Structure formats: C-alpha cells, structure tokens
C-alpha cells in the first residue's frame, strides 16, 4: 500500500492574521487547545481531549445544520463510522466571523484510502453500502435537503448541447492550435458515447426509480471519494456530510466507479468494476434496473465534456501543456471505454 495518502500538516501556511482569527473562533468552543495546523482548507486542532477538525465556509449555513442533524440521525440508527459534530459554548452550530462560518467536528485520526488497491476500493464500496442502508432508516424530515431527482436527462441533454457548441467554436476559429485539432478529431466519438448514455437512461426505469426514491427520500453523500473516506485501523469512516442530496443512491456508486476507472491502476477494466459492484452488493443488493441507470452515468463522457467547457465556455487560463496533458489522458482511454461498455452490457444480460 505504498500509494496511501498520508495527510501531511504544514503549519507554515497559516499567516499571523489567520492564526489570530482561528484563536478567536476556537475560544468560542469548550476546547482546551494545545495547538492547531492547517490541512488543505481545514484546521487540525490538538486539544487535551483529542484532535478536532475546524472547517470554514462562506455560504451554506443550512448545510452545517444538516451535517449536525444527519450525523446524529446516523448514530441513532447504529452507523458510527462518521465524525461527531461539536456545538459552541452557547450551543450554536457554527461561529460567524466576518465572511466566514466556522464549525467543528471530530478529527478522524487515520489515512486517506489508497484506492489504487482494489481490495481497499472494494472495502470503501462496502462502507458506502452500509451508509446507504443506514440513511434509509433515519428521519429525513428534520433535514433541509435539495432533490436532484429526475434531473439526469436534462443534465445529459445540456452537456450534449454543449459539445455541439464546442465543435462549432472550433470550426469557426480561423487559427486552430493543437488542442483544437485533437479535441475536434475525437468529439464525434465522445458525442456518440454521450448519446448512447442518454439512450440507456431513457430506456431504463429511471423515472420509476426516481419516483420511488422521492417517496422514500433516499439520500446520497454526493462527494464519495478518497478525500472523504478515512481508514482508521480496519474501519472506514465517511466524512463531510454537509453536501447530502436526495437522489438515486447509484449516483454515489456510479460517480465513484467513474472516477476510479480513469485512474492508471484501473484503465476502464470492467472486471474491477464488477468487483466493486459485487462488494457493494454484499451489503446492499442492487437491482438490474439500478445497474441499467448507473451504466448511463458511468459511460457518459463527463471528463471530455468538462475539459471542453473549461476551454470553450469558461476560457480557463491554463498553459497549453496542461490542456494537452488532460486531453491526452482522456482520449487514450477511448477504445477501452468502448470495450468497457460492451462488457457492462454482457454483465447486465446475465445479472440476477
């Protein structure tokens, strides 16, 4: 497991002004603080009662409230593989400081998962399945959660329309650079895959499943990937519960698989996808209808579309070398994705 991401702390990143701000915020909690350091956009706070995590956000205070309630509800139904949330001295969920809202949770002392290891990826899928089962038992009425149900077809259509726009933009350019030429060379292939994904979605039981999910108010983590899965001993913990949405739960699993498949250690190997599906199934069995819907999400050329959007709509100021590196990484998997699709369909045909 040499590729495990050990979380490193760099205290030098904290400015004097920032340190003063954090000290003021921490004084509002019942913490006996020893020291703190910065990890990405969070703060690891050492206290006499263990490590805490201080987070900040500029918006979405209702998300913080959701996190508190959601964590409490999950623990009430026996799902304890999450971080506890801490209230302030005066029983508030967060501290308002200028443009920021700060809130505190337990710090899970562990490592980010090494998803290059298929066994670890399977274990994470099992943890996701446990999480999904637990969410089905909680009282969602206390939560204020947005629904993303029935939005997939609209989202797919919008992205397909964007790809038409990218193609027109390139064709109308008098001077085309290397990126334009290669992106245009592959756009028809990825456009076709996007249409196949939309076709699978339209032929699936997506709306029926969405209706059931709406009635049951099924929840998704909405950001299930290595940054938010911490391994502590033999246990896996899911963190960052603030972005939950109502949607089909295969949304979480499908995005997880799609992200893994673009990694060097997976390269759209369907056998590895099958192992992840079966790991999830061992804890929370998916129906054939679930897998048909998930197929559309996994094979939609999200990365190709996203790169085109950054280039031709957002006009992101990246060096050409960075654009080309990202494009080459995407197009090298073109044939592998075709084979992946064929193998997924064969798997569906015999799935019970």
Coordinates of C-alpha atoms in Angstrom, one line a residue:
X1 CA 0.0 0.0 0.0
X2 CA 2.8 2.3 -0.9
X3 CA 0.5 4.8 -2.6
X4 CA -1.5 5.5 0.6
X5 CA -2.0 9.2 1.0
X6 CA -0.8 10.2 4.5
X7 CA -2.2 13.5 5.4
X8 CA 0.6 16.0 5.9
X9 CA 0.4 19.1 8.0
X10 CA 2.1 22.4 7.1
X11 CA 1.8 24.9 9.9
X12 CA 3.8 27.5 7.9
X13 CA 0.8 28.0 5.7
X14 CA -1.0 29.8 8.5
X15 CA -0.5 33.6 8.5
X16 CA -0.3 35.6 11.7
X17 CA -3.7 37.2 10.9
X18 CA -5.2 33.8 10.1
X19 CA -3.8 32.4 13.4
X20 CA -5.5 35.3 15.3
X21 CA -8.8 34.6 13.6
X22 CA -8.6 30.8 14.4
X23 CA -7.7 31.5 18.0
X24 CA -10.8 33.8 18.4
X25 CA -13.0 31.2 16.8
X26 CA -11.7 28.3 19.0
X27 CA -12.2 30.4 22.1
X28 CA -16.0 30.0 21.5
X29 CA -15.7 26.2 22.0
X30 CA -15.3 24.1 25.1
X31 CA -11.9 23.0 23.9
X32 CA -8.6 23.2 25.8
X33 CA -6.5 23.9 22.8
X34 CA -2.8 22.9 22.6
X35 CA -2.1 23.9 19.0
X36 CA -3.5 23.7 15.5
X37 CA -2.2 23.3 12.0
X38 CA -3.7 23.6 8.5
X39 CA -4.6 20.6 6.3
X40 CA -5.9 21.7 2.9
X41 CA -8.8 24.1 3.7
X42 CA -9.3 22.7 7.3
X43 CA -7.6 23.1 10.6
X44 CA -6.5 20.2 12.7
X45 CA -6.9 21.3 16.3
X46 CA -4.9 19.5 19.1
X47 CA -6.8 19.5 22.4
X48 CA -6.5 17.8 25.7
X49 CA -9.5 15.6 24.8
X50 CA -8.2 14.6 21.4
X51 CA -8.0 16.1 17.9
X52 CA -10.8 18.2 16.4
X53 CA -11.4 19.5 12.9
X54 CA -12.3 23.1 12.3
X55 CA -13.9 23.9 9.0
X56 CA -15.0 27.1 7.3
X57 CA -17.4 28.0 4.6
X58 CA -18.6 31.2 3.1
X59 CA -22.2 30.0 2.4
X60 CA -24.5 27.1 3.0
X61 CA -25.2 27.5 6.7
X62 CA -28.1 25.2 6.3
X63 CA -25.6 22.6 5.2
X64 CA -23.8 22.9 8.5
X65 CA -27.1 22.4 10.3
X66 CA -27.8 19.4 8.0
X67 CA -24.4 17.9 9.0
X68 CA -25.2 18.1 12.7
X69 CA -28.6 16.5 12.4
X70 CA -27.5 13.9 9.8
X71 CA -24.6 12.8 12.0
X72 CA -26.9 12.5 15.0
X73 CA -29.5 10.5 13.0
X74 CA -26.9 8.1 11.6
X75 CA -25.6 7.4 15.0
X76 CA -29.1 6.8 16.3
X77 CA -29.6 4.0 13.8
X78 CA -26.2 2.5 14.5
X79 CA -23.9 3.9 11.8
X80 CA -21.0 5.2 13.8
X81 CA -18.3 5.5 11.1
X82 CA -18.6 9.2 10.9
X83 CA -17.2 12.3 12.7
X84 CA -19.2 13.8 15.6
X85 CA -20.1 17.5 15.4
X86 CA -19.4 19.9 18.3
X87 CA -21.6 22.8 19.4
X88 CA -20.2 26.1 20.7
X89 CA -20.2 27.2 24.3
X90 CA -23.5 28.9 23.8
X91 CA -25.0 25.8 22.0
X92 CA -24.7 27.1 18.4
X93 CA -23.8 25.0 15.3
X94 CA -21.3 27.5 13.9
X95 CA -19.4 30.7 14.6
X96 CA -19.8 33.7 12.3
X97 CA -16.6 35.5 11.7
X98 CA -16.6 38.3 9.1
X99 CA -17.4 36.5 5.8
X100 CA -16.8 33.0 7.2
X101 CA -18.9 30.5 9.1
X102 CA -16.8 28.1 11.2
X103 CA -17.9 24.7 12.6
X104 CA -16.1 21.9 14.4
X105 CA -16.2 18.1 14.1
X106 CA -14.2 15.2 15.5
X107 CA -10.9 14.6 13.7
X108 CA -10.7 11.0 12.5
X109 CA -7.0 10.1 13.1
X110 CA -6.3 7.9 10.0
X111 CA -5.1 7.9 6.4
X112 CA -6.9 8.7 3.2
X113 CA -7.7 5.5 1.4
X114 CA -5.4 4.1 -1.2
X115 CA -7.9 3.5 -4.0
X116 CA -5.2 2.1 -6.3
X117 CA -5.6 -1.0 -4.2
X118 CA -8.7 -2.8 -5.5
X119 CA -9.3 -4.5 -2.1
X120 CA -9.4 -1.1 -0.4
X121 CA -11.7 0.2 -3.2
X122 CA -14.0 -2.8 -2.5
X123 CA -14.0 -2.1 1.2
X124 CA -14.9 1.5 0.6
X125 CA -17.8 0.3 -1.6
X126 CA -19.0 -1.9 1.3
X127 CA -18.8 1.1 3.6
X128 CA -20.9 3.1 1.1
X129 CA -23.5 0.4 1.0
X130 CA -23.7 0.4 4.8
X131 CA -24.0 4.2 4.7
X132 CA -26.8 4.0 2.2
X133 CA -28.7 1.3 4.2
X134 CA -28.4 3.5 7.3
X135 CA -29.8 6.6 5.6
X136 CA -32.9 4.6 4.7
X137 CA -33.7 4.3 8.4
X138 CA -33.3 7.9 9.5
X139 CA -35.9 10.6 10.0
X140 CA -35.3 12.9 7.0
X141 CA -38.0 15.4 8.0
X142 CA -35.5 17.3 10.2
X143 CA -33.2 17.9 7.2
X144 CA -33.3 20.6 4.6
X145 CA -32.1 18.7 1.5
X146 CA -32.2 19.6 -2.2
X147 CA -33.5 16.9 -4.6
X148 CA -31.6 16.1 -7.7
X149 CA -34.2 13.5 -8.8
X150 CA -35.3 13.5 -12.4
X151 CA -32.5 15.9 -13.4
X152 CA -30.2 13.4 -15.1
X153 CA -31.8 13.6 -18.6
X154 CA -31.9 17.4 -18.5
X155 CA -28.2 17.4 -17.4
X156 CA -27.2 14.9 -20.1
X157 CA -29.0 16.9 -22.8
X158 CA -27.4 20.2 -21.7
X159 CA -23.9 18.6 -21.9
X160 CA -24.6 17.1 -25.3
X161 CA -25.7 20.5 -26.5
X162 CA -22.5 22.0 -25.0
X163 CA -20.5 19.5 -27.1
X164 CA -22.2 20.8 -30.2
X165 CA -21.2 24.3 -29.2
X166 CA -17.6 23.3 -28.7
X167 CA -17.5 21.8 -32.2
X168 CA -19.0 25.0 -33.7
X169 CA -16.5 27.1 -31.8
X170 CA -13.6 25.1 -33.1
X171 CA -14.9 25.1 -36.7
X172 CA -15.3 28.9 -36.6
X173 CA -11.8 29.5 -35.5
X174 CA -9.5 30.8 -38.2
X175 CA -6.4 29.6 -36.5
X176 CA -6.6 26.3 -34.7
X177 CA -4.0 25.1 -32.3
X178 CA -3.0 21.5 -31.4
X179 CA -5.7 21.2 -28.7
X180 CA -8.5 22.4 -31.0
X181 CA -7.4 20.0 -33.8
X182 CA -7.2 16.9 -31.5
X183 CA -10.3 17.8 -29.5
X184 CA -12.3 18.1 -32.7
X185 CA -10.9 14.9 -34.0
X186 CA -12.4 13.0 -31.0
X187 CA -15.5 15.0 -30.4
X188 CA -17.8 12.8 -32.6
X189 CA -16.7 9.7 -30.8
X190 CA -17.4 11.1 -27.4
X191 CA -20.6 12.8 -28.6
X192 CA -21.8 9.3 -29.8
X193 CA -21.0 7.9 -26.4
X194 CA -22.9 10.7 -24.7
X195 CA -25.9 9.9 -27.0
X196 CA -25.6 6.2 -26.1
X197 CA -25.6 7.1 -22.4
X198 CA -28.7 9.2 -22.8
X199 CA -30.4 6.4 -24.8
X200 CA -29.7 3.9 -22.0
X201 CA -31.1 6.4 -19.5
X202 CA -34.2 7.0 -21.5
X203 CA -34.8 3.2 -21.9
X204 CA -34.2 2.5 -18.3
X205 CA -36.6 2.6 -15.3
X206 CA -35.0 5.9 -14.3
X207 CA -38.3 7.8 -13.7
X208 CA -39.9 4.8 -11.9
X209 CA -36.8 4.6 -9.6
X210 CA -36.9 8.3 -9.2
X211 CA -40.5 8.2 -8.1
X212 CA -39.7 5.5 -5.5
X213 CA -36.7 7.5 -4.3
X214 CA -38.8 10.6 -4.0
X215 CA -41.3 8.7 -1.9
X216 CA -38.6 7.2 0.3
X217 CA -36.4 10.4 0.2
X218 CA -33.2 8.4 -0.4
X219 CA -30.1 10.3 0.4
X220 CA -26.7 10.5 -1.3
X221 CA -23.4 11.6 0.1
X222 CA -22.7 13.4 -3.2
X223 CA -18.9 13.5 -2.7
X224 CA -17.8 9.9 -2.0
X225 CA -14.2 9.7 -2.9
X226 CA -10.8 9.3 -1.3
X227 CA -10.7 12.8 0.3
X228 CA -13.8 11.9 2.3
X229 CA -13.0 8.3 3.2
X230 CA -10.6 7.8 6.1
X231 CA -9.2 4.5 7.1
X232 CA -8.6 4.1 10.8
X233 CA -7.2 0.6 11.7
X234 CA -9.6 -1.8 9.9
X235 CA -12.5 0.6 9.9
X236 CA -13.5 3.1 7.2
X237 CA -15.0 6.5 8.1
X238 CA -17.1 8.8 5.9
X239 CA -16.5 12.5 6.5
X240 CA -18.0 15.7 5.1
X241 CA -21.7 15.0 5.4
X242 CA -22.7 18.6 4.6
X243 CA -23.4 18.1 0.8
X244 CA -26.1 15.4 1.0
X245 CA -28.8 15.4 -1.6
X246 CA -31.9 13.4 -2.4
X247 CA -31.1 11.2 -5.5
X248 CA -30.8 7.7 -6.6
X249 CA -28.1 6.1 -4.5
X250 CA -26.4 4.7 -7.6
X251 CA -25.4 8.3 -8.1
X252 CA -22.8 7.9 -5.4
X253 CA -21.6 4.4 -6.6
X254 CA -21.6 5.4 -10.3
X255 CA -19.5 8.5 -9.7
X256 CA -17.2 6.5 -7.5
X257 CA -16.7 3.9 -10.2
X258 CA -16.3 6.5 -13.0
X259 CA -13.6 8.3 -11.1
X260 CA -11.7 5.0 -10.4
X261 CA -11.8 3.9 -14.0
X262 CA -9.8 6.9 -15.1
X263 CA -7.0 6.0 -12.7
X264 CA -3.9 4.3 -14.1
X265 CA -4.5 1.3 -11.9
X266 CA -8.0 0.7 -13.4
X267 CA -8.0 1.9 -17.0
X268 CA -11.6 1.0 -17.6
X269 CA -11.1 -2.6 -16.6
X270 CA -14.7 -3.9 -16.3
X271 CA -13.5 -6.9 -14.1
X272 CA -12.5 -4.3 -11.4
X273 CA -15.9 -2.5 -11.8
X274 CA -17.6 -5.9 -11.4
X275 CA -15.6 -6.5 -8.1
X276 CA -16.7 -3.1 -6.8
X277 CA -20.4 -3.7 -7.7
X278 CA -20.3 -7.1 -6.0
X279 CA -18.6 -5.7 -2.9
X280 CA -21.4 -3.1 -2.7
X281 CA -24.0 -5.9 -3.4
X282 CA -22.6 -8.0 -0.5
X283 CA -24.1 -5.3 1.9
X284 CA -26.8 -3.7 -0.1
X285 CA -28.1 -5.6 -3.2
X286 CA -28.7 -3.5 -6.4
X287 CA -31.4 -4.5 -8.8
X288 CA -30.8 -4.9 -12.5
X289 CA -32.8 -1.6 -13.0
X290 CA -30.4 0.2 -10.7
X291 CA -27.4 -1.1 -12.7
X292 CA -29.0 0.0 -16.0
X293 CA -29.4 3.5 -14.7
X294 CA -25.9 3.5 -13.3
X295 CA -24.5 2.5 -16.7
X296 CA -25.6 5.7 -18.3
X297 CA -23.9 7.7 -15.5
X298 CA -20.6 5.8 -15.7
X299 CA -20.2 5.9 -19.5
X300 CA -21.3 9.5 -20.1
X301 CA -18.0 11.3 -21.2
X302 CA -18.0 13.6 -18.3
X303 CA -14.3 14.4 -18.3
X304 CA -14.2 15.1 -22.1
X305 CA -17.2 17.5 -21.7
X306 CA -15.8 19.2 -18.6
X307 CA -12.5 19.9 -20.3
X308 CA -14.3 21.3 -23.3
X309 CA -16.3 23.5 -21.0
X310 CA -13.2 24.9 -19.3
X311 CA -11.6 25.6 -22.7
X312 CA -14.5 26.9 -24.9
X313 CA -17.0 28.3 -22.4
X314 CA -15.1 29.3 -19.2
X315 CA -11.9 30.1 -21.2
X316 CA -9.8 28.9 -18.2
X317 CA -6.3 30.4 -18.4
X318 CA -4.2 27.2 -18.3
X319 CA -0.9 26.6 -20.1
X320 CA -1.3 24.7 -23.4
X321 CA 0.8 21.9 -21.9
X322 CA -1.7 21.4 -19.1
X323 CA -4.7 21.4 -21.5
X324 CA -2.9 18.8 -23.7
X325 CA -1.9 16.6 -20.8
X326 CA -5.5 16.4 -19.7
X327 CA -6.8 15.8 -23.2
X328 CA -4.3 13.1 -23.9
X329 CA -5.2 11.3 -20.6
X330 CA -8.9 11.3 -21.7
X331 CA -8.5 10.2 -25.3
X332 CA -6.1 7.4 -24.6
X333 CA -9.0 5.5 -22.9
X334 CA -11.4 5.9 -25.9
X335 CA -11.1 2.3 -27.1
X336 CA -11.0 0.9 -23.5
X337 CA -14.3 2.7 -22.8
X338 CA -15.9 1.0 -25.8
X339 CA -14.8 -2.4 -24.5
X340 CA -16.0 -1.5 -21.0
X341 CA -19.5 -0.6 -22.4
X342 CA -19.7 -4.0 -24.2
X343 CA -18.6 -5.9 -21.1
X344 CA -21.1 -4.0 -18.8
X345 CA -23.9 -4.8 -21.2
X346 CA -23.0 -8.5 -21.2
X347 CA -22.9 -8.4 -17.4
X348 CA -26.4 -6.9 -17.3
X349 CA -27.8 -9.6 -19.6
X350 CA -27.0 -12.3 -17.1
X351 CA -27.4 -10.2 -13.9
X352 CA -30.0 -11.6 -11.4

